[in-house]
Amino acid sequence: MKKVPTVFIAVVVIFLSACGNDNHESESNADTISPTELSKREDAIISTTAENSFVFDYKLSTAFKEVEVWIEKYESGKLVDDELNKLSTQIDRDDGMIILAASEIDGETTYHLGISDKGGTSSTFNTPDHDSKHKADQLVESSQLTNKKTFKDSEENILATITYSDDENKPGTEITNDFFEKPESHADDLNDYDIAYVLKAKFIQ
């Protein structure tokens, strides 16, 4: 566990360096979130500190006051923890970033969450207790929202998943972008996985 602070600091560096990039298109009359195109340097840094990482840009035309991000845990498709890790912060700018990075050390996985804009960075991390189903040698798959998505006030947006299965030969339902854009029609996509972690975000006026 001594290495966790080092990983945490490295992830924060990614938050700040990525937010220094002003090469983003301006959005008008739409509130959107989309995967970030990282530079080679940013991708190299974050890939050396985390086994799984996801970075998203949000752009706002509505005067939102707050953004919340959290991780939900599912076992065989059943929700068992609706706030495994949660972070909320006031919105000071009309654009920013959301980051999830999962790092594994000595068989334990730590989940880092971050929200960053030009006004500053908020972050948190959590290392949940392992159970018999969650082992380091299990098959792990990750997936994320791949298209730009528009959203409304207080709408829950699924951004990324990290899934585990005891049997690497067990066929699982492919988690496609439809799961992120139309979750109500694809709720069963998590049933074939022993454990699934789902990153969500919402913006509040």
C-alpha positions as a LaTeX table, in Angstrom:
\begin{tabular}{lrrr}
\hline
Residue & $x$ (\AA) & $y$ (\AA) & $z$ (\AA) \\
\hline
Met1 & 0.00 & 0.00 & 0.00 \\
Lys2 & 3.00 & 2.34 & 0.29 \\
Lys3 & 2.93 & 2.93 & $-3.46$ \\
Val4 & $-0.65$ & 4.18 & $-3.58$ \\
Pro5 & 0.22 & 7.84 & $-2.79$ \\
Thr6 & 2.77 & 7.80 & $-5.64$ \\
Val7 & 0.16 & 6.55 & $-8.06$ \\
Phe8 & $-2.27$ & 9.14 & $-6.76$ \\
Ile9 & 0.17 & 12.00 & $-7.31$ \\
Ala10 & 0.90 & 10.76 & $-10.84$ \\
Val11 & $-2.79$ & 10.70 & $-11.68$ \\
Val12 & $-3.19$ & 14.26 & $-10.39$ \\
Val13 & $-0.37$ & 15.30 & $-12.73$ \\
Ile14 & $-2.42$ & 13.89 & $-15.59$ \\
Phe15 & $-5.44$ & 15.92 & $-14.45$ \\
Leu16 & $-3.49$ & 19.15 & $-14.47$ \\
Ser17 & $-1.48$ & 18.60 & $-17.64$ \\
Ala18 & $-4.54$ & 17.48 & $-19.58$ \\
Cys19 & $-6.50$ & 20.50 & $-18.40$ \\
Gly20 & $-3.74$ & 22.73 & $-19.70$ \\
Asn21 & $-4.65$ & 21.71 & $-23.23$ \\
Asp22 & $-6.93$ & 24.36 & $-24.70$ \\
Asn23 & $-7.32$ & 22.67 & $-28.09$ \\
His24 & $-10.98$ & 21.82 & $-27.50$ \\
Glu25 & $-13.82$ & 22.82 & $-29.78$ \\
Ser26 & $-16.39$ & 25.17 & $-28.29$ \\
Glu27 & $-19.92$ & 23.80 & $-27.97$ \\
Ser28 & $-23.07$ & 25.91 & $-28.27$ \\
Asn29 & $-26.59$ & 25.15 & $-27.07$ \\
Ala30 & $-25.66$ & 21.65 & $-25.93$ \\
Asp31 & $-24.30$ & 19.95 & $-22.84$ \\
Thr32 & $-21.97$ & 17.16 & $-23.90$ \\
Ile33 & $-19.51$ & 14.63 & $-22.56$ \\
Ser34 & $-17.04$ & 12.66 & $-24.67$ \\
Pro35 & $-13.83$ & 10.62 & $-24.36$ \\
Thr36 & $-10.69$ & 12.75 & $-24.26$ \\
Glu37 & $-8.01$ & 12.48 & $-26.90$ \\
Leu38 & $-4.88$ & 12.27 & $-24.77$ \\
Ser39 & $-1.50$ & 13.32 & $-26.03$ \\
Lys40 & 1.17 & 10.62 & $-26.30$ \\
Arg41 & 2.86 & 12.03 & $-23.21$ \\
Glu42 & $-0.33$ & 11.99 & $-21.14$ \\
Asp43 & $-1.22$ & 8.49 & $-22.29$ \\
Ala44 & 2.28 & 7.23 & $-21.48$ \\
Ile45 & 2.21 & 8.66 & $-17.95$ \\
Ile46 & $-1.22$ & 7.39 & $-17.05$ \\
Ser47 & $-0.60$ & 3.93 & $-18.56$ \\
Thr48 & 2.44 & 3.43 & $-16.32$ \\
Thr49 & 0.49 & 4.23 & $-13.16$ \\
Ala50 & $-2.86$ & 2.54 & $-13.79$ \\
Glu51 & $-4.01$ & $-0.75$ & $-15.28$ \\
Asn52 & $-7.27$ & 0.84 & $-16.43$ \\
Ser53 & $-7.89$ & 4.54 & $-17.00$ \\
Phe54 & $-10.61$ & 6.68 & $-18.56$ \\
Val55 & $-10.64$ & 10.41 & $-19.23$ \\
Phe56 & $-13.65$ & 12.42 & $-20.44$ \\
Asp57 & $-14.24$ & 16.02 & $-21.50$ \\
Tyr58 & $-17.45$ & 17.79 & $-20.60$ \\
Lys59 & $-18.65$ & 21.02 & $-22.20$ \\
Leu60 & $-21.59$ & 22.95 & $-20.82$ \\
Ser61 & $-23.97$ & 25.55 & $-22.21$ \\
Thr62 & $-26.34$ & 25.25 & $-19.22$ \\
Ala63 & $-25.50$ & 26.95 & $-15.92$ \\
Phe64 & $-24.95$ & 23.78 & $-13.89$ \\
Lys65 & $-23.93$ & 24.23 & $-10.25$ \\
Glu66 & $-22.50$ & 20.83 & $-9.41$ \\
Val67 & $-21.10$ & 17.65 & $-10.97$ \\
Glu68 & $-21.09$ & 14.25 & $-9.27$ \\
Val69 & $-19.16$ & 11.14 & $-10.27$ \\
Trp70 & $-19.36$ & 7.75 & $-8.58$ \\
Ile71 & $-18.68$ & 4.04 & $-9.02$ \\
Glu72 & $-21.33$ & 1.34 & $-8.65$ \\
Lys73 & $-20.51$ & $-2.31$ & $-8.01$ \\
Tyr74 & $-22.51$ & $-5.18$ & $-9.52$ \\
Glu75 & $-22.29$ & $-8.92$ & $-8.89$ \\
Ser76 & $-23.77$ & $-11.07$ & $-11.67$ \\
Gly77 & $-25.78$ & $-8.06$ & $-12.81$ \\
Lys78 & $-27.15$ & $-7.22$ & $-9.33$ \\
Leu79 & $-26.33$ & $-3.86$ & $-7.77$ \\
Val80 & $-24.55$ & $-4.46$ & $-4.43$ \\
Asp81 & $-22.98$ & $-1.03$ & $-3.79$ \\
Asp82 & $-24.38$ & 2.17 & $-5.29$ \\
Glu83 & $-21.54$ & 4.41 & $-4.03$ \\
Leu84 & $-18.33$ & 2.42 & $-3.93$ \\
Asn85 & $-16.49$ & 5.67 & $-4.50$ \\
Lys86 & $-18.08$ & 9.11 & $-4.93$ \\
Leu87 & $-16.89$ & 12.63 & $-5.66$ \\
Ser88 & $-18.86$ & 15.84 & $-6.10$ \\
Thr89 & $-17.75$ & 19.42 & $-6.66$ \\
Gln90 & $-19.11$ & 22.81 & $-7.64$ \\
Ile91 & $-18.74$ & 23.80 & $-11.27$ \\
Asp92 & $-16.70$ & 26.95 & $-11.84$ \\
Arg93 & $-16.20$ & 26.70 & $-15.60$ \\
Asp94 & $-18.18$ & 25.63 & $-18.64$ \\
Asp95 & $-15.74$ & 22.86 & $-19.52$ \\
Gly96 & $-13.66$ & 20.33 & $-17.61$ \\
Met97 & $-12.61$ & 16.71 & $-17.27$ \\
Ile98 & $-13.65$ & 13.56 & $-15.41$ \\
Ile99 & $-11.04$ & 10.87 & $-14.72$ \\
Leu100 & $-11.15$ & 7.31 & $-13.43$ \\
Ala101 & $-7.90$ & 5.39 & $-12.91$ \\
Ala102 & $-7.67$ & 1.90 & $-11.39$ \\
Ser103 & $-4.27$ & 0.74 & $-10.12$ \\
Glu104 & $-3.48$ & $-2.70$ & $-8.70$ \\
Ile105 & $-0.81$ & $-3.29$ & $-6.05$ \\
Asp106 & $-0.27$ & $-6.54$ & $-4.15$ \\
Gly107 & $-3.61$ & $-7.91$ & $-5.31$ \\
Glu108 & $-5.57$ & $-4.85$ & $-4.21$ \\
Thr109 & $-7.17$ & $-2.40$ & $-6.63$ \\
Thr110 & $-7.42$ & 1.29 & $-5.82$ \\
Tyr111 & $-9.92$ & 3.43 & $-7.72$ \\
His112 & $-9.02$ & 7.10 & $-8.23$ \\
Leu113 & $-11.69$ & 9.62 & $-9.24$ \\
Gly114 & $-10.99$ & 13.17 & $-10.37$ \\
Ile115 & $-12.91$ & 16.21 & $-11.60$ \\
Ser116 & $-10.81$ & 19.00 & $-13.05$ \\
Asp117 & $-11.26$ & 22.36 & $-14.76$ \\
Lys118 & $-9.25$ & 25.55 & $-15.06$ \\
Gly119 & $-10.43$ & 26.53 & $-11.59$ \\
Gly120 & $-8.83$ & 23.53 & $-9.90$ \\
Thr121 & $-8.98$ & 19.79 & $-9.29$ \\
Ser122 & $-10.99$ & 17.65 & $-6.87$ \\
Ser123 & $-10.02$ & 14.03 & $-6.33$ \\
Thr124 & $-10.54$ & 11.01 & $-4.12$ \\
Phe125 & $-9.57$ & 7.35 & $-4.04$ \\
Asn126 & $-10.81$ & 4.15 & $-2.45$ \\
Thr127 & $-9.42$ & 0.64 & $-2.04$ \\
Pro128 & $-12.45$ & $-1.62$ & $-1.44$ \\
Asp129 & $-12.09$ & $-4.84$ & 0.49 \\
His130 & $-11.59$ & $-7.87$ & $-1.73$ \\
Asp131 & $-13.88$ & $-10.84$ & $-1.56$ \\
Ser132 & $-13.48$ & $-14.39$ & $-2.87$ \\
Lys133 & $-14.82$ & $-13.42$ & $-6.29$ \\
His134 & $-12.36$ & $-10.61$ & $-6.95$ \\
Lys135 & $-8.84$ & $-11.88$ & $-7.50$ \\
Ala136 & $-5.90$ & $-10.38$ & $-9.33$ \\
Asp137 & $-5.67$ & $-13.29$ & $-11.78$ \\
Gln138 & $-9.25$ & $-13.00$ & $-13.02$ \\
Leu139 & $-10.11$ & $-11.95$ & $-16.52$ \\
Val140 & $-10.63$ & $-8.19$ & $-16.66$ \\
Glu141 & $-12.26$ & $-6.26$ & $-19.45$ \\
Ser142 & $-12.81$ & $-2.53$ & $-19.71$ \\
Ser143 & $-15.10$ & $-0.49$ & $-21.88$ \\
Gln144 & $-16.14$ & 3.14 & $-22.16$ \\
Leu145 & $-18.40$ & 5.61 & $-23.88$ \\
Thr146 & $-16.90$ & 6.12 & $-27.32$ \\
Asn147 & $-19.14$ & 8.80 & $-28.82$ \\
Lys148 & $-19.97$ & 12.33 & $-27.76$ \\
Lys149 & $-23.17$ & 12.31 & $-25.71$ \\
Thr150 & $-25.61$ & 15.08 & $-24.83$ \\
Phe151 & $-27.27$ & 15.04 & $-21.42$ \\
Lys152 & $-29.89$ & 16.80 & $-19.30$ \\
Asp153 & $-30.09$ & 18.11 & $-15.76$ \\
Ser154 & $-29.59$ & 15.34 & $-13.13$ \\
Glu155 & $-29.43$ & 12.62 & $-15.82$ \\
Glu156 & $-27.22$ & 9.68 & $-14.87$ \\
Asn157 & $-24.58$ & 9.10 & $-17.55$ \\
Ile158 & $-22.68$ & 5.80 & $-17.71$ \\
Leu159 & $-19.11$ & 6.53 & $-18.77$ \\
Ala160 & $-17.05$ & 3.37 & $-18.24$ \\
Thr161 & $-17.06$ & $-0.21$ & $-16.95$ \\
Ile162 & $-14.44$ & $-2.57$ & $-15.53$ \\
Thr163 & $-15.63$ & $-6.18$ & $-15.46$ \\
Tyr164 & $-14.29$ & $-9.39$ & $-13.92$ \\
Ser165 & $-15.08$ & $-13.05$ & $-14.55$ \\
Asp166 & $-13.90$ & $-16.17$ & $-12.71$ \\
Asp167 & $-13.73$ & $-18.13$ & $-15.96$ \\
Glu168 & $-11.70$ & $-16.60$ & $-18.79$ \\
Asn169 & $-13.32$ & $-19.06$ & $-21.20$ \\
Lys170 & $-16.83$ & $-18.00$ & $-20.25$ \\
Pro171 & $-18.39$ & $-15.99$ & $-23.07$ \\
Gly172 & $-19.71$ & $-12.64$ & $-21.90$ \\
Thr173 & $-22.05$ & $-10.18$ & $-23.50$ \\
Glu174 & $-20.02$ & $-7.62$ & $-25.38$ \\
Ile175 & $-20.44$ & $-4.23$ & $-23.78$ \\
Thr176 & $-20.97$ & $-1.91$ & $-26.72$ \\
Asn177 & $-21.60$ & 1.82 & $-26.91$ \\
Asp178 & $-25.35$ & 1.05 & $-26.80$ \\
Phe179 & $-24.93$ & 0.16 & $-23.12$ \\
Phe180 & $-23.67$ & 3.69 & $-22.41$ \\
Glu181 & $-26.16$ & 5.52 & $-24.60$ \\
Lys182 & $-29.27$ & 3.40 & $-23.86$ \\
Pro183 & $-28.62$ & 1.70 & $-20.49$ \\
Glu184 & $-32.29$ & 1.01 & $-19.83$ \\
Ser185 & $-32.37$ & $-1.31$ & $-22.86$ \\
His186 & $-29.07$ & $-3.02$ & $-22.04$ \\
Ala187 & $-29.26$ & $-3.58$ & $-18.28$ \\
Asp188 & $-28.68$ & $-7.32$ & $-18.78$ \\
Asp189 & $-25.26$ & $-6.77$ & $-20.35$ \\
Leu190 & $-23.63$ & $-7.09$ & $-16.90$ \\
Asn191 & $-25.28$ & $-10.40$ & $-16.00$ \\
Asp192 & $-22.49$ & $-12.56$ & $-17.43$ \\
Tyr193 & $-19.79$ & $-10.95$ & $-15.29$ \\
Asp194 & $-19.05$ & $-11.98$ & $-11.71$ \\
Ile195 & $-18.14$ & $-8.41$ & $-10.80$ \\
Ala196 & $-18.64$ & $-5.15$ & $-12.69$ \\
Tyr197 & $-17.65$ & $-1.64$ & $-11.68$ \\
Val198 & $-19.62$ & 1.10 & $-13.44$ \\
Leu199 & $-18.55$ & 4.77 & $-13.54$ \\
Lys200 & $-21.42$ & 7.26 & $-13.64$ \\
Ala201 & $-21.71$ & 11.05 & $-13.70$ \\
Lys202 & $-24.47$ & 13.63 & $-13.48$ \\
Phe203 & $-24.68$ & 17.41 & $-13.65$ \\
Ile204 & $-27.04$ & 19.33 & $-11.37$ \\
Gln205 & $-28.49$ & 22.82 & $-11.81$ \\
\hline
\end{tabular}
